[in-house]
PDB file of C-alpha atoms and ligand atoms in Angstrom:
ATOM      1  CA  UNK O   1     113.640  10.843 114.180  1.00  0.00           C
ATOM      2  CA  UNK O   2     112.638  12.380 110.124  1.00  0.00           C
ATOM      3  CA  UNK O   3     113.619   8.669 109.202  1.00  0.00           C
ATOM      4  CA  UNK O   4     111.214   7.129 110.767  1.00  0.00           C
ATOM      5  CA  UNK O   5     108.337   9.207 109.346  1.00  0.00           C
ATOM      6  CA  UNK O   6     106.298   8.252 106.522  1.00  0.00           C
ATOM      7  CA  UNK O   7     104.189  11.503 106.084  1.00  0.00           C
ATOM      8  CA  UNK O   8     104.147  14.744 107.484  1.00  0.00           C
ATOM      9  CA  UNK O   9     100.328  15.834 107.723  1.00  0.00           C
ATOM     10  CA  UNK O  10     100.774  19.084 109.280  1.00  0.00           C
ATOM     11  CA  UNK O  11     103.610  21.732 109.744  1.00  0.00           C
ATOM     12  CA  UNK O  12     104.841  23.858 111.541  1.00  0.00           C
ATOM     13  CA  UNK O  13     102.825  26.524 110.041  1.00  0.00           C
ATOM     14  CA  UNK O  14      99.869  24.442 109.486  1.00  0.00           C
ATOM     15  CA  UNK O  15      99.848  23.925 113.533  1.00  0.00           C
ATOM     16  CA  UNK O  16     100.739  27.579 114.216  1.00  0.00           C
ATOM     17  CA  UNK O  17      97.774  28.996 111.873  1.00  0.00           C
ATOM     18  CA  UNK O  18      95.614  26.273 113.847  1.00  0.00           C
ATOM     19  CA  UNK O  19      96.992  27.166 117.297  1.00  0.00           C
ATOM     20  CA  UNK O  20      96.493  31.126 116.631  1.00  0.00           C
ATOM     21  CA  UNK O  21      92.621  30.599 115.419  1.00  0.00           C
ATOM     22  CA  UNK O  22      91.754  28.049 118.636  1.00  0.00           C
ATOM     23  CA  UNK O  23      93.574  30.941 121.026  1.00  0.00           C
ATOM     24  CA  UNK O  24      90.858  33.059 119.245  1.00  0.00           C
ATOM     25  CA  UNK O  25      88.452  30.983 119.929  1.00  0.00           C
ATOM     26  CA  UNK O  26      89.273  30.433 123.233  1.00  0.00           C
ATOM     27  CA  UNK O  27      89.535  34.641 123.783  1.00  0.00           C
ATOM     28  CA  UNK O  28      85.757  34.999 122.636  1.00  0.00           C
ATOM     29  CA  UNK O  29      84.675  32.224 125.011  1.00  0.00           C
ATOM     30  CA  UNK O  30      86.971  33.438 128.138  1.00  0.00           C
ATOM     31  CA  UNK O  31      86.085  37.033 127.987  1.00  0.00           C
ATOM     32  CA  UNK O  32      84.954  38.060 131.553  1.00  0.00           C
ATOM     33  CA  UNK O  33      86.541  34.832 133.319  1.00  0.00           C
ATOM     34  CA  UNK O  34      89.935  33.906 134.544  1.00  0.00           C
ATOM     35  CA  UNK O  35      89.978  30.314 133.494  1.00  0.00           C
ATOM     36  CA  UNK O  36      92.175  27.577 135.166  1.00  0.00           C
ATOM     37  CA  UNK O  37      93.979  25.725 131.653  1.00  0.00           C
ATOM     38  CA  UNK O  38      94.705  22.089 132.408  1.00  0.00           C
ATOM     39  CA  UNK O  39      97.454  20.448 130.627  1.00  0.00           C
ATOM     40  CA  UNK O  40      96.970  16.845 130.242  1.00  0.00           C
ATOM     41  CA  UNK O  41     100.120  15.531 130.482  1.00  0.00           C
ATOM     42  CA  UNK O  42     102.937  14.526 129.023  1.00  0.00           C
ATOM     43  CA  UNK O  43     100.802  14.717 125.122  1.00  0.00           C
ATOM     44  CA  UNK O  44      99.284  18.088 124.789  1.00  0.00           C
ATOM     45  CA  UNK O  45     102.233  20.224 126.935  1.00  0.00           C
ATOM     46  CA  UNK O  46     103.899  21.663 123.554  1.00  0.00           C
ATOM     47  CA  UNK O  47     100.326  22.162 122.172  1.00  0.00           C
ATOM     48  CA  UNK O  48      99.431  23.820 125.685  1.00  0.00           C
ATOM     49  CA  UNK O  49     102.423  26.025 125.675  1.00  0.00           C
ATOM     50  CA  UNK O  50     101.566  27.275 121.998  1.00  0.00           C
ATOM     51  CA  UNK O  51      98.388  27.733 122.810  1.00  0.00           C
ATOM     52  CA  UNK O  52      98.391  29.500 126.043  1.00  0.00           C
ATOM     53  CA  UNK O  53     101.124  32.167 124.532  1.00  0.00           C
ATOM     54  CA  UNK O  54      98.885  32.524 121.621  1.00  0.00           C
ATOM     55  CA  UNK O  55      95.625  34.000 123.950  1.00  0.00           C
ATOM     56  CA  UNK O  56      95.184  37.513 124.892  1.00  0.00           C
ATOM     57  CA  UNK O  57      92.902  36.065 128.261  1.00  0.00           C
ATOM     58  CA  UNK O  58      94.650  35.874 131.584  1.00  0.00           C
ATOM     59  CA  UNK O  59      94.971  31.814 132.364  1.00  0.00           C
ATOM     60  CA  UNK O  60      95.672  29.977 135.322  1.00  0.00           C
ATOM     61  CA  UNK O  61      97.757  26.792 134.368  1.00  0.00           C
ATOM     62  CA  UNK O  62      97.323  23.643 136.196  1.00  0.00           C
ATOM     63  CA  UNK O  63      98.981  19.892 135.060  1.00  0.00           C
ATOM     64  CA  UNK O  64      97.374  16.340 135.036  1.00  0.00           C
ATOM     65  CA  UNK O  65      99.390  13.344 134.444  1.00  0.00           C
ATOM     66  CA  UNK O  66      96.765  10.886 132.578  1.00  0.00           C
ATOM     67  CA  UNK O  67      97.574   7.764 130.402  1.00  0.00           C
ATOM     68  CA  UNK O  68      96.238   4.788 128.202  1.00  0.00           C
ATOM     69  CA  UNK O  69      98.798   3.799 125.980  1.00  0.00           C
ATOM     70  CA  UNK O  70     101.690   2.945 128.215  1.00  0.00           C
ATOM     71  CA  UNK O  71     104.150   1.781 125.695  1.00  0.00           C
ATOM     72  CA  UNK O  72     101.621   0.021 123.005  1.00  0.00           C
ATOM     73  CA  UNK O  73     100.173   1.564 119.806  1.00  0.00           C
ATOM     74  CA  UNK O  74      96.831   0.651 121.247  1.00  0.00           C
ATOM     75  CA  UNK O  75      94.492   2.987 123.756  1.00  0.00           C
ATOM     76  CA  UNK O  76      94.202   0.559 126.777  1.00  0.00           C
ATOM     77  CA  UNK O  77      90.965   1.927 126.914  1.00  0.00           C
ATOM     78  CA  UNK O  78      91.627   2.456 130.847  1.00  0.00           C
ATOM     79  CA  UNK O  79      93.278   6.050 131.525  1.00  0.00           C
ATOM     80  CA  UNK O  80      95.365   6.052 134.811  1.00  0.00           C
ATOM     81  CA  UNK O  81      95.764   9.350 137.104  1.00  0.00           C
ATOM     82  CA  UNK O  82     100.106   9.203 137.619  1.00  0.00           C
ATOM     83  CA  UNK O  83      99.988  12.888 138.728  1.00  0.00           C
ATOM     84  CA  UNK O  84      96.907  15.394 140.056  1.00  0.00           C
ATOM     85  CA  UNK O  85      95.938  18.492 139.712  1.00  0.00           C
ATOM     86  CA  UNK O  86      97.592  21.002 141.925  1.00  0.00           C
ATOM     87  CA  UNK O  87      95.109  23.428 142.322  1.00  0.00           C
ATOM     88  CA  UNK O  88      91.646  23.146 143.648  1.00  0.00           C
ATOM     89  CA  UNK O  89      88.485  23.593 140.530  1.00  0.00           C
ATOM     90  CA  UNK O  90      85.729  24.009 142.351  1.00  0.00           C
ATOM     91  CA  UNK O  91      83.872  27.028 141.180  1.00  0.00           C
ATOM     92  CA  UNK O  92      86.464  27.466 138.356  1.00  0.00           C
ATOM     93  CA  UNK O  93      85.950  27.728 134.875  1.00  0.00           C
ATOM     94  CA  UNK O  94      88.589  24.507 133.657  1.00  0.00           C
ATOM     95  CA  UNK O  95      89.843  24.682 130.114  1.00  0.00           C
ATOM     96  CA  UNK O  96      91.266  21.220 129.365  1.00  0.00           C
ATOM     97  CA  UNK O  97      94.204  21.034 126.491  1.00  0.00           C
ATOM     98  CA  UNK O  98      94.553  17.680 124.691  1.00  0.00           C
ATOM     99  CA  UNK O  99      96.605  16.541 122.108  1.00  0.00           C
ATOM    100  CA  UNK O 100      94.328  13.863 120.771  1.00  0.00           C
ATOM    101  CA  UNK O 101      91.216  12.445 121.189  1.00  0.00           C
ATOM    102  CA  UNK O 102      91.048   8.887 120.297  1.00  0.00           C
ATOM    103  CA  UNK O 103      88.803   6.276 122.309  1.00  0.00           C
ATOM    104  CA  UNK O 104      87.795   8.942 124.447  1.00  0.00           C
ATOM    105  CA  UNK O 105      87.730   7.624 127.402  1.00  0.00           C
ATOM    106  CA  UNK O 106      90.516   9.849 129.061  1.00  0.00           C
ATOM    107  CA  UNK O 107      88.217  12.658 127.815  1.00  0.00           C
ATOM    108  CA  UNK O 108      84.813  10.734 129.909  1.00  0.00           C
ATOM    109  CA  UNK O 109      87.282  10.307 132.906  1.00  0.00           C
ATOM    110  CA  UNK O 110      88.579  13.947 132.835  1.00  0.00           C
ATOM    111  CA  UNK O 111      84.981  15.530 132.701  1.00  0.00           C
ATOM    112  CA  UNK O 112      83.703  13.643 135.374  1.00  0.00           C
ATOM    113  CA  UNK O 113      86.434  13.751 137.821  1.00  0.00           C
ATOM    114  CA  UNK O 114      86.238  17.504 137.258  1.00  0.00           C
ATOM    115  CA  UNK O 115      82.742  17.926 136.995  1.00  0.00           C
ATOM    116  CA  UNK O 116      82.569  15.638 140.202  1.00  0.00           C
ATOM    117  CA  UNK O 117      85.131  18.413 142.236  1.00  0.00           C
ATOM    118  CA  UNK O 118      82.719  21.114 141.509  1.00  0.00           C
ATOM    119  CA  UNK O 119      84.392  22.906 138.210  1.00  0.00           C
ATOM    120  CA  UNK O 120      82.060  25.332 137.041  1.00  0.00           C
ATOM    121  CA  UNK O 121      82.629  25.037 133.442  1.00  0.00           C
ATOM    122  CA  UNK O 122      84.015  22.502 131.462  1.00  0.00           C
ATOM    123  CA  UNK O 123      85.939  23.267 128.000  1.00  0.00           C
ATOM    124  CA  UNK O 124      87.968  21.130 126.306  1.00  0.00           C
ATOM    125  CA  UNK O 125      90.230  21.868 123.222  1.00  0.00           C
ATOM    126  CA  UNK O 126      92.243  19.118 121.438  1.00  0.00           C
ATOM    127  CA  UNK O 127      95.149  19.880 118.624  1.00  0.00           C
ATOM    128  CA  UNK O 128      93.703  16.245 116.778  1.00  0.00           C
ATOM    129  CA  UNK O 129      90.524  14.319 117.080  1.00  0.00           C
ATOM    130  CA  UNK O 130      90.413  11.086 115.672  1.00  0.00           C
ATOM    131  CA  UNK O 131      86.313   9.980 115.250  1.00  0.00           C
ATOM    132  CA  UNK O 132      86.964   6.809 113.697  1.00  0.00           C
ATOM    133  CA  UNK O 133      88.353   5.290 116.735  1.00  0.00           C
ATOM    134  CA  UNK O 134      85.926   6.472 119.163  1.00  0.00           C
ATOM    135  CA  UNK O 135      84.522   4.335 121.539  1.00  0.00           C
ATOM    136  CA  UNK O 136      82.570   6.130 123.887  1.00  0.00           C
ATOM    137  CA  UNK O 137      80.512   9.316 122.791  1.00  0.00           C
ATOM    138  CA  UNK O 138      82.747  11.890 123.560  1.00  0.00           C
ATOM    139  CA  UNK O 139      83.893  15.270 121.308  1.00  0.00           C
ATOM    140  CA  UNK O 140      85.965  18.195 122.288  1.00  0.00           C
ATOM    141  CA  UNK O 141      84.353  21.404 121.852  1.00  0.00           C
ATOM    142  CA  UNK O 142      86.714  22.417 119.655  1.00  0.00           C
ATOM    143  CA  UNK O 143      89.405  20.904 117.506  1.00  0.00           C
ATOM    144  CA  UNK O 144      92.106  21.858 115.172  1.00  0.00           C
ATOM    145  CA  UNK O 145      92.497  18.917 112.863  1.00  0.00           C
ATOM    146  CA  UNK O 146      90.643  15.669 112.388  1.00  0.00           C
ATOM    147  CA  UNK O 147      93.048  12.809 111.408  1.00  0.00           C
ATOM    148  CA  UNK O 148      92.141   9.260 109.981  1.00  0.00           C
ATOM    149  CA  UNK O 149      93.429   5.972 111.899  1.00  0.00           C
ATOM    150  CA  UNK O 150      97.068   6.136 111.435  1.00  0.00           C
ATOM    151  CA  UNK O 151      99.730   5.815 113.572  1.00  0.00           C
ATOM    152  CA  UNK O 152     100.837   9.524 114.213  1.00  0.00           C
ATOM    153  CA  UNK O 153     103.456  11.501 116.228  1.00  0.00           C
ATOM    154  CA  UNK O 154     105.236  14.921 116.530  1.00  0.00           C
ATOM    155  CA  UNK O 155     104.104  17.807 118.434  1.00  0.00           C
ATOM    156  CA  UNK O 156     103.607  16.273 121.442  1.00  0.00           C
ATOM    157  CA  UNK O 157     102.069  12.804 120.558  1.00  0.00           C
ATOM    158  CA  UNK O 158     104.853   9.664 121.239  1.00  0.00           C
ATOM    159  CA  UNK O 159     105.527   6.150 120.392  1.00  0.00           C
ATOM    160  CA  UNK O 160     106.852   4.480 123.357  1.00  0.00           C
ATOM    161  CA  UNK O 161     108.086   8.081 124.254  1.00  0.00           C
ATOM    162  CA  UNK O 162     109.824   9.104 121.533  1.00  0.00           C
ATOM    163  CA  UNK O 163     108.661  11.211 118.668  1.00  0.00           C
ATOM    164  CA  UNK O 164     107.229  13.573 121.275  1.00  0.00           C
ATOM    165  CA  UNK O 165     109.927  16.538 119.873  1.00  0.00           C
ATOM    166  CA  UNK O 166     109.067  17.035 116.615  1.00  0.00           C
ATOM    167  CA  UNK O 167     108.222  20.114 115.235  1.00  0.00           C
ATOM    168  CA  UNK O 168     104.922  18.325 113.232  1.00  0.00           C
ATOM    169  CA  UNK O 169     102.639  16.299 113.021  1.00  0.00           C
ATOM    170  CA  UNK O 170     103.232  12.829 110.927  1.00  0.00           C
ATOM    171  CA  UNK O 171     102.761   9.580 110.289  1.00  0.00           C
ATOM    172  CA  UNK O 172     105.028   6.879 111.395  1.00  0.00           C
ATOM    173  CA  UNK O 173     106.061   4.244 109.520  1.00  0.00           C
ATOM    174  CA  UNK O 174     104.560   1.092 110.441  1.00  0.00           C
ATOM    175  CA  UNK O 175     108.125  -0.986 110.543  1.00  0.00           C
ATOM    176  CA  UNK O 176     108.936   0.995 113.509  1.00  0.00           C
ATOM    177  CA  UNK O 177     106.040   0.009 115.726  1.00  0.00           C
ATOM    178  CA  UNK O 178     105.769  -3.747 113.995  1.00  0.00           C
ATOM    179  CA  UNK O 179     109.208  -4.763 114.643  1.00  0.00           C
TER     180      UNK O 179
HETATM  181  C1  PRP R 201      97.012   9.763 124.643  1.00  0.00           C
HETATM  182  C2  PRP R 201      96.826  11.438 124.236  1.00  0.00           C
HETATM  183  C3  PRP R 201      95.142  11.506 124.851  1.00  0.00           C
HETATM  184  C4  PRP R 201      94.303  10.115 124.938  1.00  0.00           C
HETATM  185  C5  PRP R 201      93.382   9.971 124.364  1.00  0.00           C
HETATM  186  O1  PRP R 201      97.655   9.971 126.161  1.00  0.00           O
HETATM  187  O2  PRP R 201      97.720  12.236 125.229  1.00  0.00           O
HETATM  188  O3  PRP R 201      95.595  12.124 127.002  1.00  0.00           O
HETATM  189  O4  PRP R 201      95.801   9.390 124.939  1.00  0.00           O
HETATM  190  O5  PRP R 201      93.211   8.609 123.911  1.00  0.00           O
HETATM  191  P1  PRP R 201      92.038   8.246 124.821  1.00  0.00           P
HETATM  192  O6  PRP R 201      91.026   8.822 123.868  1.00  0.00           O
HETATM  193  O7  PRP R 201      91.798   6.717 123.981  1.00  0.00           O
HETATM  194  O8  PRP R 201      91.773   8.222 125.696  1.00  0.00           O
HETATM  195  P2  PRP R 201      98.572   8.566 126.122  1.00  0.00           P
HETATM  196  O9  PRP R 201      97.985   7.757 126.909  1.00  0.00           O
HETATM  197  O10 PRP R 201      99.493   8.179 124.893  1.00  0.00           O
HETATM  198  O11 PRP R 201      99.791   9.520 127.114  1.00  0.00           O
HETATM  199  P3  PRP R 201     100.755  10.176 127.078  1.00  0.00           P
HETATM  200  O12 PRP R 201      99.881  11.877 127.041  1.00  0.00           O
HETATM  201  O13 PRP R 201     101.621  10.507 127.976  1.00  0.00           O
HETATM  202  O14 PRP R 201     101.213  10.901 125.333  1.00  0.00           O
END
């Protein structure tokens, strides 16, 4: 896997530091409540597991699989729910955990879906923000890192379902996806 990476953007150490800061921000925000932490699968799962373990606040956890890329390197702009949440969200403080906000379509869809189901509050944290690619006016409440318009993989992010288990975030060599 490492040979396909052009450049490491964020090391394990960089990520661990930012995860800790994000967890502290969430602990402050959720002082008097037990949020329902939702991992948007599959990309966010690694960030999610590290983040909830860095928090002191008790959380409940749920998972939703939503996909907009398929095997392509471009977002389709039409996110599809592959697996829904198990828990009802009515009256809950929902903490949505994303790996990346790119076009923004996934976030818009999740927000309208969960607010429509009666969530009491909706907070979004993302590991990565790619504002240069935004198609809809939406922003996470907290982002750990901003990235440019490169194709990035690792720490949950994939290309054609590979590279998710790299412990760092790096730029994928063009030769890999332009084959
Ligand atoms: C990625 C990522 C976000 C979404 C962001 O998911 O995990 O959920 O795209 O893109 P957007 O802002 O353009 O909507 P992907 O479809 O690649 O599925 P995955 O999480 O299983 O990798």
